[in-house]
Amino acid sequence: MKNSFCFILMLGAMLTSCSRKDNAIKMKGSDTEVNLAINLAEKFTELDDDFSISISGGGSGLGITSLLNGQADIANSSRPLSDDEIQQFKDKNIELKTVIFAEDATAFVVHKDLPLDEIDLETLGKILSGEITNWNQVIDIDLPINIYGRQSSSGTHSFVKKKLKIEFSPAAKEMTGNAQIIEGVKADKSGIGYVGAGYVAHDPNANTKIRIVNIKEKPDSIAYSPIDNETINKSLYFFQRPLYQFVLADSWHKVKPFIDFEESELGKKMIEEHGYYIIEK
């Protein structure tokens, strides 16, 4: 984590050092979005070296505070503004533009041989919290459950925890990303893990030997797939959230070319490759 943070700072310094001041963009905020933002900025500045973009994470709240203090042009955020934040911007007479550039959905996966096609939220919460420890408490398979999750600093870890209102089982394995979780579940007939839905939806090799579990809010509810575009576009999947970029209106003229790049076919392709969805407008 420390090395990753240093890399972010170095990238920002490197990109900023060779920039023209009027085309220098400062972006701060969500750790969930920071790796995607870095790669988008790298490609954008490669195509147009008149621009430079410095990027740092630290969380959505930090990015939004940086906007309030005039220390950023863009705040990446995996949540909307709170009522208090909206009032703070009004009090300072600061106008913002809001961009929703991607949708994040979390998919739950098990080994392809585990006969589990769908699960309700209460049962899923009991599994991830360690209250249910054997698959025979859910289906007709006698195997201990192994949980493949993310480290506590992960935004996805926090997102799942908050949505289910649970604490994760101490026995849950802490993996560093989608690829590690997929590989773990592929090799473990009793494993269950959570990954970016776009990651398994758009990579034909990612979902080999795994089964994507549909989610239903209650046992008698309709179960929805995280890799169904119509479901995501209608916001029917329980574990989905928009990814925001709040932009100072005063900075919009210099930020707009980067936003246009994000919305280009190449930008959308990069967003999907990072495991996120593009919502159809």
PDB file of C-alpha atoms in Angstrom, residues 32-279:
ATOM      1  CA  THR A  32     -11.474   2.924  -5.469  1.00  0.00           C
ATOM      2  CA  GLU A  33     -11.004   5.029  -8.584  1.00  0.00           C
ATOM      3  CA  VAL A  34      -7.378   6.041  -8.255  1.00  0.00           C
ATOM      4  CA  ASN A  35      -5.750   3.285 -10.333  1.00  0.00           C
ATOM      5  CA  LEU A  36      -8.269   3.771 -13.123  1.00  0.00           C
ATOM      6  CA  ALA A  37      -7.762   7.545 -12.953  1.00  0.00           C
ATOM      7  CA  ILE A  38      -3.985   7.134 -13.217  1.00  0.00           C
ATOM      8  CA  ASN A  39      -4.232   4.930 -16.292  1.00  0.00           C
ATOM      9  CA  LEU A  40      -6.779   7.223 -17.971  1.00  0.00           C
ATOM     10  CA  ALA A  41      -4.559  10.233 -17.237  1.00  0.00           C
ATOM     11  CA  GLU A  42      -1.470   8.447 -18.555  1.00  0.00           C
ATOM     12  CA  LYS A  43      -3.192   7.628 -21.844  1.00  0.00           C
ATOM     13  CA  PHE A  44      -4.795  11.078 -22.145  1.00  0.00           C
ATOM     14  CA  THR A  45      -1.506  12.941 -21.613  1.00  0.00           C
ATOM     15  CA  GLU A  46       0.230  10.517 -23.973  1.00  0.00           C
ATOM     16  CA  LEU A  47      -2.237  11.542 -26.685  1.00  0.00           C
ATOM     17  CA  ASP A  48      -2.110  15.250 -25.791  1.00  0.00           C
ATOM     18  CA  ASP A  49       1.085  16.315 -24.060  1.00  0.00           C
ATOM     19  CA  ASP A  50      -0.184  19.883 -23.688  1.00  0.00           C
ATOM     20  CA  PHE A  51      -1.946  18.613 -20.566  1.00  0.00           C
ATOM     21  CA  SER A  52      -0.608  17.344 -17.275  1.00  0.00           C
ATOM     22  CA  ILE A  53      -2.587  15.670 -14.520  1.00  0.00           C
ATOM     23  CA  SER A  54      -1.484  15.119 -10.932  1.00  0.00           C
ATOM     24  CA  ILE A  55      -3.410  12.446  -9.051  1.00  0.00           C
ATOM     25  CA  SER A  56      -3.626  11.279  -5.473  1.00  0.00           C
ATOM     26  CA  GLY A  57      -6.010   9.074  -3.500  1.00  0.00           C
ATOM     27  CA  GLY A  58      -6.829   9.376   0.159  1.00  0.00           C
ATOM     28  CA  GLY A  59     -10.564   8.796  -0.061  1.00  0.00           C
ATOM     29  CA  SER A  60     -13.676  10.485  -1.422  1.00  0.00           C
ATOM     30  CA  GLY A  61     -13.967  12.807   1.564  1.00  0.00           C
ATOM     31  CA  LEU A  62     -10.424  14.091   1.112  1.00  0.00           C
ATOM     32  CA  GLY A  63     -11.068  14.829  -2.544  1.00  0.00           C
ATOM     33  CA  ILE A  64     -14.261  16.740  -1.798  1.00  0.00           C
ATOM     34  CA  THR A  65     -12.535  18.734   0.961  1.00  0.00           C
ATOM     35  CA  SER A  66      -9.743  19.549  -1.505  1.00  0.00           C
ATOM     36  CA  LEU A  67     -12.328  21.035  -3.863  1.00  0.00           C
ATOM     37  CA  LEU A  68     -13.690  23.174  -1.035  1.00  0.00           C
ATOM     38  CA  ASN A  69     -10.173  24.409  -0.245  1.00  0.00           C
ATOM     39  CA  GLY A  70      -9.226  25.099  -3.857  1.00  0.00           C
ATOM     40  CA  GLN A  71      -6.600  22.352  -3.838  1.00  0.00           C
ATOM     41  CA  ALA A  72      -8.098  20.240  -6.636  1.00  0.00           C
ATOM     42  CA  ASP A  73      -9.976  20.625  -9.905  1.00  0.00           C
ATOM     43  CA  ILE A  74     -11.589  17.168  -9.786  1.00  0.00           C
ATOM     44  CA  ALA A  75     -12.684  15.103  -6.790  1.00  0.00           C
ATOM     45  CA  ASN A  76     -13.086  11.391  -7.528  1.00  0.00           C
ATOM     46  CA  SER A  77     -15.790   9.972  -5.295  1.00  0.00           C
ATOM     47  CA  SER A  78     -17.461   6.598  -4.885  1.00  0.00           C
ATOM     48  CA  ARG A  79     -20.362   8.275  -3.075  1.00  0.00           C
ATOM     49  CA  PRO A  80     -22.623  11.306  -3.673  1.00  0.00           C
ATOM     50  CA  LEU A  81     -22.146  14.551  -1.781  1.00  0.00           C
ATOM     51  CA  SER A  82     -23.612  14.572   1.702  1.00  0.00           C
ATOM     52  CA  ASP A  83     -26.146  17.245   2.692  1.00  0.00           C
ATOM     53  CA  ASP A  84     -23.469  18.936   4.825  1.00  0.00           C
ATOM     54  CA  GLU A  85     -21.036  19.024   1.898  1.00  0.00           C
ATOM     55  CA  ILE A  86     -23.668  20.482  -0.425  1.00  0.00           C
ATOM     56  CA  GLN A  87     -24.310  23.239   2.117  1.00  0.00           C
ATOM     57  CA  GLN A  88     -20.574  23.909   2.502  1.00  0.00           C
ATOM     58  CA  PHE A  89     -20.219  24.481  -1.233  1.00  0.00           C
ATOM     59  CA  LYS A  90     -23.257  26.782  -1.175  1.00  0.00           C
ATOM     60  CA  ASP A  91     -21.833  28.743   1.756  1.00  0.00           C
ATOM     61  CA  LYS A  92     -18.597  29.313  -0.173  1.00  0.00           C
ATOM     62  CA  ASN A  93     -20.517  30.092  -3.376  1.00  0.00           C
ATOM     63  CA  ILE A  94     -18.604  27.325  -5.189  1.00  0.00           C
ATOM     64  CA  GLU A  95     -20.375  25.851  -8.214  1.00  0.00           C
ATOM     65  CA  LEU A  96     -19.733  22.211  -9.157  1.00  0.00           C
ATOM     66  CA  LYS A  97     -20.377  20.061 -12.165  1.00  0.00           C
ATOM     67  CA  THR A  98     -21.066  16.368 -11.527  1.00  0.00           C
ATOM     68  CA  VAL A  99     -19.877  13.607 -13.851  1.00  0.00           C
ATOM     69  CA  ILE A 100     -20.871   9.962 -13.436  1.00  0.00           C
ATOM     70  CA  PHE A 101     -18.294   8.260 -15.580  1.00  0.00           C
ATOM     71  CA  ALA A 102     -18.712   4.615 -14.572  1.00  0.00           C
ATOM     72  CA  GLU A 103     -20.801   2.190 -12.567  1.00  0.00           C
ATOM     73  CA  ASP A 104     -19.221  -0.212 -10.133  1.00  0.00           C
ATOM     74  CA  ALA A 105     -20.971  -3.541  -9.487  1.00  0.00           C
ATOM     75  CA  THR A 106     -19.660  -6.289  -7.240  1.00  0.00           C
ATOM     76  CA  ALA A 107     -20.151  -9.913  -8.292  1.00  0.00           C
ATOM     77  CA  PHE A 108     -20.048 -12.901  -5.963  1.00  0.00           C
ATOM     78  CA  VAL A 109     -18.400 -15.979  -7.426  1.00  0.00           C
ATOM     79  CA  VAL A 110     -17.990 -19.615  -6.426  1.00  0.00           C
ATOM     80  CA  HIS A 111     -16.240 -22.608  -8.016  1.00  0.00           C
ATOM     81  CA  LYS A 112     -18.036 -23.809 -11.164  1.00  0.00           C
ATOM     82  CA  ASP A 113     -18.774 -27.186  -9.560  1.00  0.00           C
ATOM     83  CA  LEU A 114     -20.523 -25.699  -6.533  1.00  0.00           C
ATOM     84  CA  PRO A 115     -24.298 -25.921  -7.255  1.00  0.00           C
ATOM     85  CA  LEU A 116     -25.171 -22.396  -6.140  1.00  0.00           C
ATOM     86  CA  ASP A 117     -26.893 -20.202  -8.726  1.00  0.00           C
ATOM     87  CA  GLU A 118     -28.458 -17.580  -6.470  1.00  0.00           C
ATOM     88  CA  ILE A 119     -28.391 -16.415  -2.875  1.00  0.00           C
ATOM     89  CA  ASP A 120     -30.349 -13.988  -0.702  1.00  0.00           C
ATOM     90  CA  LEU A 121     -28.759 -11.164   1.252  1.00  0.00           C
ATOM     91  CA  GLU A 122     -29.329 -12.600   4.735  1.00  0.00           C
ATOM     92  CA  THR A 123     -27.663 -15.908   3.843  1.00  0.00           C
ATOM     93  CA  LEU A 124     -24.809 -14.140   2.069  1.00  0.00           C
ATOM     94  CA  GLY A 125     -24.240 -11.924   5.099  1.00  0.00           C
ATOM     95  CA  LYS A 126     -24.138 -14.930   7.408  1.00  0.00           C
ATOM     96  CA  ILE A 127     -21.567 -16.628   5.174  1.00  0.00           C
ATOM     97  CA  LEU A 128     -19.277 -13.605   4.926  1.00  0.00           C
ATOM     98  CA  SER A 129     -19.518 -12.853   8.632  1.00  0.00           C
ATOM     99  CA  GLY A 130     -18.677 -16.455   9.553  1.00  0.00           C
ATOM    100  CA  GLU A 131     -22.054 -17.319  11.086  1.00  0.00           C
ATOM    101  CA  ILE A 132     -22.512 -19.975   8.384  1.00  0.00           C
ATOM    102  CA  THR A 133     -19.313 -21.992   7.988  1.00  0.00           C
ATOM    103  CA  ASN A 134     -20.307 -25.060   5.936  1.00  0.00           C
ATOM    104  CA  TRP A 135     -22.097 -25.232   2.594  1.00  0.00           C
ATOM    105  CA  ASN A 136     -24.376 -27.952   4.013  1.00  0.00           C
ATOM    106  CA  GLN A 137     -26.154 -25.122   5.875  1.00  0.00           C
ATOM    107  CA  VAL A 138     -27.137 -23.641   2.500  1.00  0.00           C
ATOM    108  CA  ILE A 139     -27.048 -26.401  -0.142  1.00  0.00           C
ATOM    109  CA  ASP A 140     -26.606 -30.169  -0.263  1.00  0.00           C
ATOM    110  CA  ILE A 141     -22.805 -30.088  -0.168  1.00  0.00           C
ATOM    111  CA  ASP A 142     -20.729 -30.897   2.908  1.00  0.00           C
ATOM    112  CA  LEU A 143     -17.712 -28.624   2.551  1.00  0.00           C
ATOM    113  CA  PRO A 144     -16.298 -25.925   4.824  1.00  0.00           C
ATOM    114  CA  ILE A 145     -16.684 -22.447   3.325  1.00  0.00           C
ATOM    115  CA  ASN A 146     -13.583 -20.495   2.374  1.00  0.00           C
ATOM    116  CA  ILE A 147     -14.015 -16.741   1.879  1.00  0.00           C
ATOM    117  CA  TYR A 148     -11.867 -14.834  -0.617  1.00  0.00           C
ATOM    118  CA  GLY A 149     -12.185 -11.103   0.052  1.00  0.00           C
ATOM    119  CA  ARG A 150     -10.207  -7.879  -0.086  1.00  0.00           C
ATOM    120  CA  GLN A 151      -7.973  -6.212   2.450  1.00  0.00           C
ATOM    121  CA  SER A 152      -9.691  -3.797   4.866  1.00  0.00           C
ATOM    122  CA  SER A 153      -8.279  -0.746   3.054  1.00  0.00           C
ATOM    123  CA  SER A 154     -10.204  -1.731  -0.086  1.00  0.00           C
ATOM    124  CA  GLY A 155     -13.208   0.366  -1.034  1.00  0.00           C
ATOM    125  CA  THR A 156     -14.956  -2.780  -2.249  1.00  0.00           C
ATOM    126  CA  HIS A 157     -14.377  -4.423   1.133  1.00  0.00           C
ATOM    127  CA  SER A 158     -16.004  -1.412   2.808  1.00  0.00           C
ATOM    128  CA  PHE A 159     -18.828  -1.278   0.232  1.00  0.00           C
ATOM    129  CA  VAL A 160     -19.843  -4.927   0.731  1.00  0.00           C
ATOM    130  CA  LYS A 161     -19.556  -4.631   4.497  1.00  0.00           C
ATOM    131  CA  LYS A 162     -21.778  -1.544   4.603  1.00  0.00           C
ATOM    132  CA  LYS A 163     -24.363  -2.932   2.199  1.00  0.00           C
ATOM    133  CA  LEU A 164     -24.744  -6.136   4.211  1.00  0.00           C
ATOM    134  CA  LYS A 165     -24.272  -4.390   7.582  1.00  0.00           C
ATOM    135  CA  ILE A 166     -21.797  -7.024   8.755  1.00  0.00           C
ATOM    136  CA  GLU A 167     -18.265  -7.476   9.982  1.00  0.00           C
ATOM    137  CA  PHE A 168     -16.261  -9.917   7.868  1.00  0.00           C
ATOM    138  CA  SER A 169     -15.226 -13.242   9.336  1.00  0.00           C
ATOM    139  CA  PRO A 170     -11.656 -13.159  10.720  1.00  0.00           C
ATOM    140  CA  ALA A 171     -11.105 -16.300   8.648  1.00  0.00           C
ATOM    141  CA  ALA A 172     -11.730 -14.441   5.362  1.00  0.00           C
ATOM    142  CA  LYS A 173      -8.669 -14.388   3.137  1.00  0.00           C
ATOM    143  CA  GLU A 174      -7.482 -10.893   2.207  1.00  0.00           C
ATOM    144  CA  MET A 175      -6.498 -10.756  -1.457  1.00  0.00           C
ATOM    145  CA  THR A 176      -5.045  -7.811  -3.344  1.00  0.00           C
ATOM    146  CA  GLY A 177      -7.379  -7.711  -6.318  1.00  0.00           C
ATOM    147  CA  ASN A 178      -9.850  -9.325  -8.694  1.00  0.00           C
ATOM    148  CA  ALA A 179      -7.308 -11.607 -10.353  1.00  0.00           C
ATOM    149  CA  GLN A 180      -6.114 -13.127  -7.079  1.00  0.00           C
ATOM    150  CA  ILE A 181      -9.680 -13.747  -5.924  1.00  0.00           C
ATOM    151  CA  ILE A 182     -10.655 -15.391  -9.209  1.00  0.00           C
ATOM    152  CA  GLU A 183      -7.599 -17.645  -9.130  1.00  0.00           C
ATOM    153  CA  GLY A 184      -8.324 -18.572  -5.508  1.00  0.00           C
ATOM    154  CA  VAL A 185     -11.938 -19.533  -6.191  1.00  0.00           C
ATOM    155  CA  LYS A 186     -11.020 -21.397  -9.383  1.00  0.00           C
ATOM    156  CA  ALA A 187      -8.765 -23.677  -7.358  1.00  0.00           C
ATOM    157  CA  ASP A 188     -11.096 -24.069  -4.361  1.00  0.00           C
ATOM    158  CA  LYS A 189     -14.352 -26.028  -4.694  1.00  0.00           C
ATOM    159  CA  SER A 190     -15.614 -24.555  -1.406  1.00  0.00           C
ATOM    160  CA  GLY A 191     -14.557 -20.960  -2.053  1.00  0.00           C
ATOM    161  CA  ILE A 192     -16.686 -17.839  -2.408  1.00  0.00           C
ATOM    162  CA  GLY A 193     -15.323 -14.436  -3.317  1.00  0.00           C
ATOM    163  CA  TYR A 194     -16.355 -10.997  -4.573  1.00  0.00           C
ATOM    164  CA  VAL A 195     -14.915  -9.178  -7.570  1.00  0.00           C
ATOM    165  CA  GLY A 196     -15.693  -6.328  -9.915  1.00  0.00           C
ATOM    166  CA  ALA A 197     -18.568  -7.534 -12.075  1.00  0.00           C
ATOM    167  CA  GLY A 198     -17.135  -5.879 -15.145  1.00  0.00           C
ATOM    168  CA  TYR A 199     -13.951  -7.860 -14.621  1.00  0.00           C
ATOM    169  CA  VAL A 200     -15.723 -11.186 -15.135  1.00  0.00           C
ATOM    170  CA  ALA A 201     -18.223  -9.803 -17.634  1.00  0.00           C
ATOM    171  CA  HIS A 202     -15.713  -8.431 -20.112  1.00  0.00           C
ATOM    172  CA  ASP A 203     -12.782 -10.832 -19.751  1.00  0.00           C
ATOM    173  CA  PRO A 204     -13.721 -14.175 -21.374  1.00  0.00           C
ATOM    174  CA  ASN A 205     -10.891 -15.917 -19.520  1.00  0.00           C
ATOM    175  CA  ALA A 206     -11.784 -14.546 -16.100  1.00  0.00           C
ATOM    176  CA  ASN A 207     -14.952 -16.580 -15.610  1.00  0.00           C
ATOM    177  CA  THR A 208     -13.500 -19.951 -16.608  1.00  0.00           C
ATOM    178  CA  LYS A 209     -14.030 -22.453 -13.805  1.00  0.00           C
ATOM    179  CA  ILE A 210     -16.149 -20.074 -11.739  1.00  0.00           C
ATOM    180  CA  ARG A 211     -19.882 -19.578 -11.307  1.00  0.00           C
ATOM    181  CA  ILE A 212     -21.365 -16.091 -10.903  1.00  0.00           C
ATOM    182  CA  VAL A 213     -24.046 -16.124  -8.207  1.00  0.00           C
ATOM    183  CA  ASN A 214     -27.206 -14.085  -8.789  1.00  0.00           C
ATOM    184  CA  ILE A 215     -28.306 -11.947  -5.862  1.00  0.00           C
ATOM    185  CA  LYS A 216     -31.827 -11.585  -4.447  1.00  0.00           C
ATOM    186  CA  GLU A 217     -32.762  -9.327  -1.563  1.00  0.00           C
ATOM    187  CA  LYS A 218     -35.038 -11.897   0.123  1.00  0.00           C
ATOM    188  CA  PRO A 219     -35.551 -15.652  -0.369  1.00  0.00           C
ATOM    189  CA  ASP A 220     -38.725 -15.021  -2.418  1.00  0.00           C
ATOM    190  CA  SER A 221     -37.370 -12.048  -4.391  1.00  0.00           C
ATOM    191  CA  ILE A 222     -36.203 -12.005  -8.018  1.00  0.00           C
ATOM    192  CA  ALA A 223     -32.507 -12.814  -8.326  1.00  0.00           C
ATOM    193  CA  TYR A 224     -30.447 -10.454 -10.485  1.00  0.00           C
ATOM    194  CA  SER A 225     -27.211 -11.047 -12.329  1.00  0.00           C
ATOM    195  CA  PRO A 226     -24.371  -8.532 -11.953  1.00  0.00           C
ATOM    196  CA  ILE A 227     -23.290  -9.123 -15.547  1.00  0.00           C
ATOM    197  CA  ASP A 228     -26.633  -8.289 -17.129  1.00  0.00           C
ATOM    198  CA  ASN A 229     -26.376  -4.860 -18.752  1.00  0.00           C
ATOM    199  CA  GLU A 230     -30.125  -4.228 -18.570  1.00  0.00           C
ATOM    200  CA  THR A 231     -30.134  -5.020 -14.850  1.00  0.00           C
ATOM    201  CA  ILE A 232     -27.250  -2.611 -14.221  1.00  0.00           C
ATOM    202  CA  ASN A 233     -28.757   0.111 -16.398  1.00  0.00           C
ATOM    203  CA  LYS A 234     -32.029  -0.160 -14.447  1.00  0.00           C
ATOM    204  CA  SER A 235     -30.111  -0.135 -11.130  1.00  0.00           C
ATOM    205  CA  LEU A 236     -31.771  -3.402 -10.059  1.00  0.00           C
ATOM    206  CA  TYR A 237     -28.644  -5.120  -8.744  1.00  0.00           C
ATOM    207  CA  PHE A 238     -28.135  -4.713  -4.987  1.00  0.00           C
ATOM    208  CA  PHE A 239     -24.347  -4.329  -5.097  1.00  0.00           C
ATOM    209  CA  GLN A 240     -23.913  -1.513  -7.600  1.00  0.00           C
ATOM    210  CA  ARG A 241     -22.917   2.116  -7.197  1.00  0.00           C
ATOM    211  CA  PRO A 242     -22.069   5.044  -9.457  1.00  0.00           C
ATOM    212  CA  LEU A 243     -18.566   6.462  -9.544  1.00  0.00           C
ATOM    213  CA  TYR A 244     -18.569  10.259  -9.460  1.00  0.00           C
ATOM    214  CA  GLN A 245     -16.251  13.042 -10.453  1.00  0.00           C
ATOM    215  CA  PHE A 246     -17.080  16.438  -8.984  1.00  0.00           C
ATOM    216  CA  VAL A 247     -15.484  19.254 -10.968  1.00  0.00           C
ATOM    217  CA  LEU A 248     -15.094  22.920 -10.032  1.00  0.00           C
ATOM    218  CA  ALA A 249     -17.160  24.932 -12.517  1.00  0.00           C
ATOM    219  CA  ASP A 250     -14.260  27.405 -12.725  1.00  0.00           C
ATOM    220  CA  SER A 251     -11.978  24.552 -13.877  1.00  0.00           C
ATOM    221  CA  TRP A 252     -14.433  23.026 -16.342  1.00  0.00           C
ATOM    222  CA  HIS A 253     -12.874  24.638 -19.432  1.00  0.00           C
ATOM    223  CA  LYS A 254      -9.518  22.923 -18.859  1.00  0.00           C
ATOM    224  CA  VAL A 255     -10.981  19.657 -17.468  1.00  0.00           C
ATOM    225  CA  LYS A 256     -13.503  19.137 -20.282  1.00  0.00           C
ATOM    226  CA  PRO A 257     -11.014  17.597 -22.777  1.00  0.00           C
ATOM    227  CA  PHE A 258     -10.137  14.933 -20.190  1.00  0.00           C
ATOM    228  CA  ILE A 259     -13.827  14.236 -19.496  1.00  0.00           C
ATOM    229  CA  ASP A 260     -14.376  13.949 -23.251  1.00  0.00           C
ATOM    230  CA  PHE A 261     -11.536  11.412 -23.373  1.00  0.00           C
ATOM    231  CA  GLU A 262     -13.151   9.342 -20.605  1.00  0.00           C
ATOM    232  CA  GLU A 263     -16.361   9.306 -22.664  1.00  0.00           C
ATOM    233  CA  SER A 264     -14.563   8.350 -25.888  1.00  0.00           C
ATOM    234  CA  GLU A 265     -14.567   4.759 -27.139  1.00  0.00           C
ATOM    235  CA  LEU A 266     -10.974   4.332 -25.940  1.00  0.00           C
ATOM    236  CA  GLY A 267     -11.811   5.782 -22.520  1.00  0.00           C
ATOM    237  CA  LYS A 268     -14.859   3.532 -22.164  1.00  0.00           C
ATOM    238  CA  LYS A 269     -12.779   0.514 -23.173  1.00  0.00           C
ATOM    239  CA  MET A 270     -10.206   1.320 -20.493  1.00  0.00           C
ATOM    240  CA  ILE A 271     -12.957   1.794 -17.879  1.00  0.00           C
ATOM    241  CA  GLU A 272     -14.446  -1.607 -18.742  1.00  0.00           C
ATOM    242  CA  GLU A 273     -11.021  -3.239 -18.675  1.00  0.00           C
ATOM    243  CA  HIS A 274     -10.670  -2.031 -15.103  1.00  0.00           C
ATOM    244  CA  GLY A 275     -13.836  -3.907 -14.209  1.00  0.00           C
ATOM    245  CA  TYR A 276     -16.423  -1.133 -14.316  1.00  0.00           C
ATOM    246  CA  TYR A 277     -19.587  -0.597 -16.345  1.00  0.00           C
ATOM    247  CA  ILE A 278     -20.589   2.232 -18.628  1.00  0.00           C
ATOM    248  CA  ILE A 279     -24.187   3.252 -18.000  1.00  0.00           C
TER     249      ILE A 279
END
